[in-house]
Amino acid sequence: MIGLVAIIDPLRTEAKGAVAACREAGIEVAMITGDHPATALTIAQELNIVESADQLVAGPDLQLALDSGTIDQLTAKARCFARVGPRQKLEIVQSLQRNGHFVAVSGDGANDAPALRTAQVGVAMGLNGTDVARETSDLIVTDDNFASIVAGVEEGRVAFANVRKVIFLLISTGAAELVLFTLALLTGLPLPLMAVQLLWLNLVTNGIQDVALAFEPGEGNEMRQSPRSPHEPIFNRIMIERVIISALVIGTVAFLLFQWLIARGYTLDEARNGTLLLMVLFENVHVFNCRSEARSVFRHNPLRNPILLIGTVAAQLVHIGAMYTPWLRDVLHVQPISPQHWLELLGFALTVLIAMELHKAIRKRYLH
């Protein structure tokens, strides 16, 4: 014997951390390979995918399975599959789906195509992946790095959370307007706002803020949350609770102000002017409630989303500017108010902040 050469394809330095991040995020990682079981088990243990040989299933074991029920029993405990062929990869994916998992598969070869197509999410490697794999998959990772898939999961969770935040802002403020108008109609008062004032409120002042809210960065705990069900609606229980509470507070306080102004002898235009400004201030305050469903406003650094901070200030300044612009003032039927009255209305607007902080505190104490 002259010599012995050993060759190994080392793990990427970030692979182990990516697997750990998946586990923390409630995502189970399984490895499917055509390598020898001993090689596969060693790599899987190094990545902390498996803890013992009991979690390894080889291709011959799957071949001996008599029916899909037997395969399901094997895949229920296994997280490492060795010496498997293209057909068995497909069977493993189908079995995991029958066991109730939402399955994502990554692969680069033509033999991965059936599994990529069958999985709920197929992820192909863009650098070294075959054309068949890329055409079959739903996503393509351009750097062939598993850590990029994990980063994509985090970005997806941030994006979904921001969609919920913007929807909550729009629906809650719209529902508040319904509460305001309903109370006015039930008590026989004139309409609190004109049509042009409603358009101004929804399209201009609120329109600036909802765009800015979409740029909200992640809260930092996205990968410490359990995956949501694919069938979970956007309007889940917490969303409905928050919409109802904020809508009732905003709509009721605005109505009480409008009713008080009318009772004190203010003209209808003056009462509407004060009510409109209060609604704008409510939106300015409420947008910060929308930054998180669970975390307190006071634990959020406003500078983490400078676009939102600037957008909120801009929305208020645009409305104040309209009060001092002759032609726009006539169109909107608004007029300037004193700084003292502005501060008083700001105090009323803070009631929605207090209400939502109480809701977060109660949920945190009794549900967690």
XYZ file of C-alpha atoms in Angstrom, residues 154-339:
186
model
C -37.562 35.477 8.130
C -38.148 38.119 5.461
C -41.426 36.443 4.540
C -42.612 36.575 8.139
C -41.709 40.268 8.349
C -43.569 40.982 5.108
C -46.666 39.087 6.246
C -46.638 40.901 9.589
C -46.421 44.262 7.795
C -49.372 43.365 5.590
C -51.368 42.645 8.746
C -50.249 45.939 10.309
C -51.331 48.012 7.315
C -54.650 46.190 7.060
C -55.265 46.701 10.763
C -54.603 50.446 10.436
C -56.946 50.834 7.477
C -59.757 48.629 8.775
C -59.711 49.973 12.325
C -59.780 53.631 11.262
C -62.474 52.884 8.684
C -64.530 51.048 11.301
C -64.073 54.004 13.658
C -65.639 56.275 11.061
C -68.600 53.899 10.849
C -68.990 54.050 14.631
C -68.848 57.858 14.530
C -71.509 58.155 11.838
C -73.739 55.469 13.355
C -73.794 57.220 16.743
C -74.589 60.537 15.082
C -77.488 59.026 13.128
C -78.877 57.233 16.199
C -78.868 60.453 18.223
C -80.325 62.587 15.444
C -77.257 64.778 14.993
C -76.024 66.030 11.606
C -73.325 64.068 9.813
C -70.054 64.671 11.705
C -67.961 64.875 8.530
C -68.620 65.846 4.933
C -67.820 63.540 2.034
C -64.813 65.615 0.979
C -63.517 65.526 4.552
C -63.794 61.730 4.602
C -61.864 61.518 1.339
C -59.208 63.821 2.757
C -58.993 61.751 5.921
C -58.668 58.388 4.155
C -56.703 59.220 1.023
C -54.353 61.991 2.137
C -53.583 61.941 5.851
C -54.056 58.190 6.387
C -52.664 57.385 2.942
C -49.284 58.845 3.858
C -49.055 56.778 7.027
C -50.101 53.389 5.678
C -47.410 53.543 2.989
C -44.825 54.440 5.631
C -46.012 51.619 7.902
C -45.267 49.095 5.152
C -41.550 49.858 5.639
C -41.648 48.720 9.269
C -38.556 46.585 10.029
C -38.833 43.244 11.769
C -39.456 43.208 15.500
C -36.550 40.808 16.021
C -38.568 37.832 17.274
C -39.859 36.565 13.932
C -37.703 33.428 14.066
C -38.763 32.662 17.628
C -42.410 32.288 16.716
C -44.155 29.077 15.722
C -45.229 28.776 12.092
C -48.796 29.859 11.456
C -51.277 27.520 9.824
C -51.612 27.977 6.042
C -55.365 28.153 6.625
C -55.158 30.855 9.289
C -57.026 33.956 8.090
C -55.546 37.425 8.306
C -58.508 38.390 10.455
C -57.758 36.073 13.333
C -58.992 36.574 16.877
C -56.384 39.104 17.960
C -56.932 41.184 14.818
C -60.695 41.253 15.399
C -60.239 42.198 19.060
C -57.889 45.043 18.190
C -60.139 46.374 15.428
C -63.210 46.374 17.685
C -61.451 48.062 20.624
C -59.709 50.753 18.591
C -62.774 51.458 16.443
C -65.034 51.850 19.472
C -62.578 54.135 21.271
C -61.848 56.363 18.270
C -65.443 56.503 17.044
C -66.965 57.097 20.483
C -64.510 59.801 21.589
C -64.872 61.612 18.256
C -68.667 61.454 18.545
C -68.615 62.790 22.111
C -66.461 65.706 20.982
C -68.781 66.457 18.050
C -71.845 66.225 20.297
C -70.235 68.493 22.911
C -69.272 71.116 20.329
C -72.805 71.200 18.928
C -74.285 71.429 22.426
C -71.940 74.333 23.314
C -73.278 76.379 20.421
C -70.482 75.938 17.905
C -71.545 76.072 14.270
C -71.749 72.846 12.295
C -68.616 73.746 10.295
C -66.692 74.485 13.492
C -67.795 71.196 15.049
C -66.787 69.306 11.922
C -63.454 71.146 11.854
C -62.628 70.008 15.388
C -63.854 66.456 14.735
C -61.810 66.146 11.542
C -58.646 67.337 13.272
C -59.269 64.901 16.114
C -59.638 62.028 13.624
C -56.336 63.012 11.987
C -54.662 63.056 15.399
C -56.203 59.689 16.215
C -54.637 58.268 13.044
C -51.278 59.862 13.903
C -51.318 58.175 17.311
C -52.922 54.911 16.232
C -50.315 54.171 13.562
C -47.803 53.578 16.373
C -50.207 51.071 17.952
C -50.061 49.196 14.657
C -46.307 48.613 14.824
C -46.768 45.492 16.957
C -49.603 43.231 18.074
C -47.933 42.359 21.371
C -45.058 44.713 22.117
C -45.729 47.997 23.876
C -45.391 51.235 21.938
C -42.933 52.410 24.557
C -40.591 49.507 23.778
C -40.366 50.495 20.112
C -37.688 52.941 19.069
C -39.442 55.415 16.731
C -36.162 55.938 14.885
C -36.098 52.297 13.716
C -38.630 53.312 11.084
C -37.750 56.902 10.195
C -40.069 56.742 7.186
C -43.038 56.185 9.498
C -41.942 58.961 11.844
C -41.517 61.410 8.973
C -44.770 60.242 7.354
C -46.737 60.768 10.563
C -45.361 64.265 11.064
C -45.960 64.997 7.379
C -49.592 63.850 7.617
C -50.214 66.246 10.505
C -48.391 69.106 8.803
C -50.333 68.556 5.582
C -53.593 68.899 7.482
C -52.419 71.972 9.378
C -51.221 73.434 6.099
C -54.676 72.877 4.627
C -56.152 74.939 7.471
C -54.006 77.912 6.431
C -54.316 77.531 2.649
C -57.281 79.684 1.510
C -58.542 77.632 -1.432
C -58.004 74.262 0.288
C -59.536 75.586 3.489
C -62.684 76.487 1.554
C -62.856 73.084 -0.149
C -62.452 71.139 3.094
C -64.473 73.576 5.227
C -61.690 73.770 7.823
C -60.140 76.661 9.723
C -57.109 77.210 11.963
C -57.326 76.478 15.679
C -55.229 77.666 18.599
C -52.241 75.644 19.897
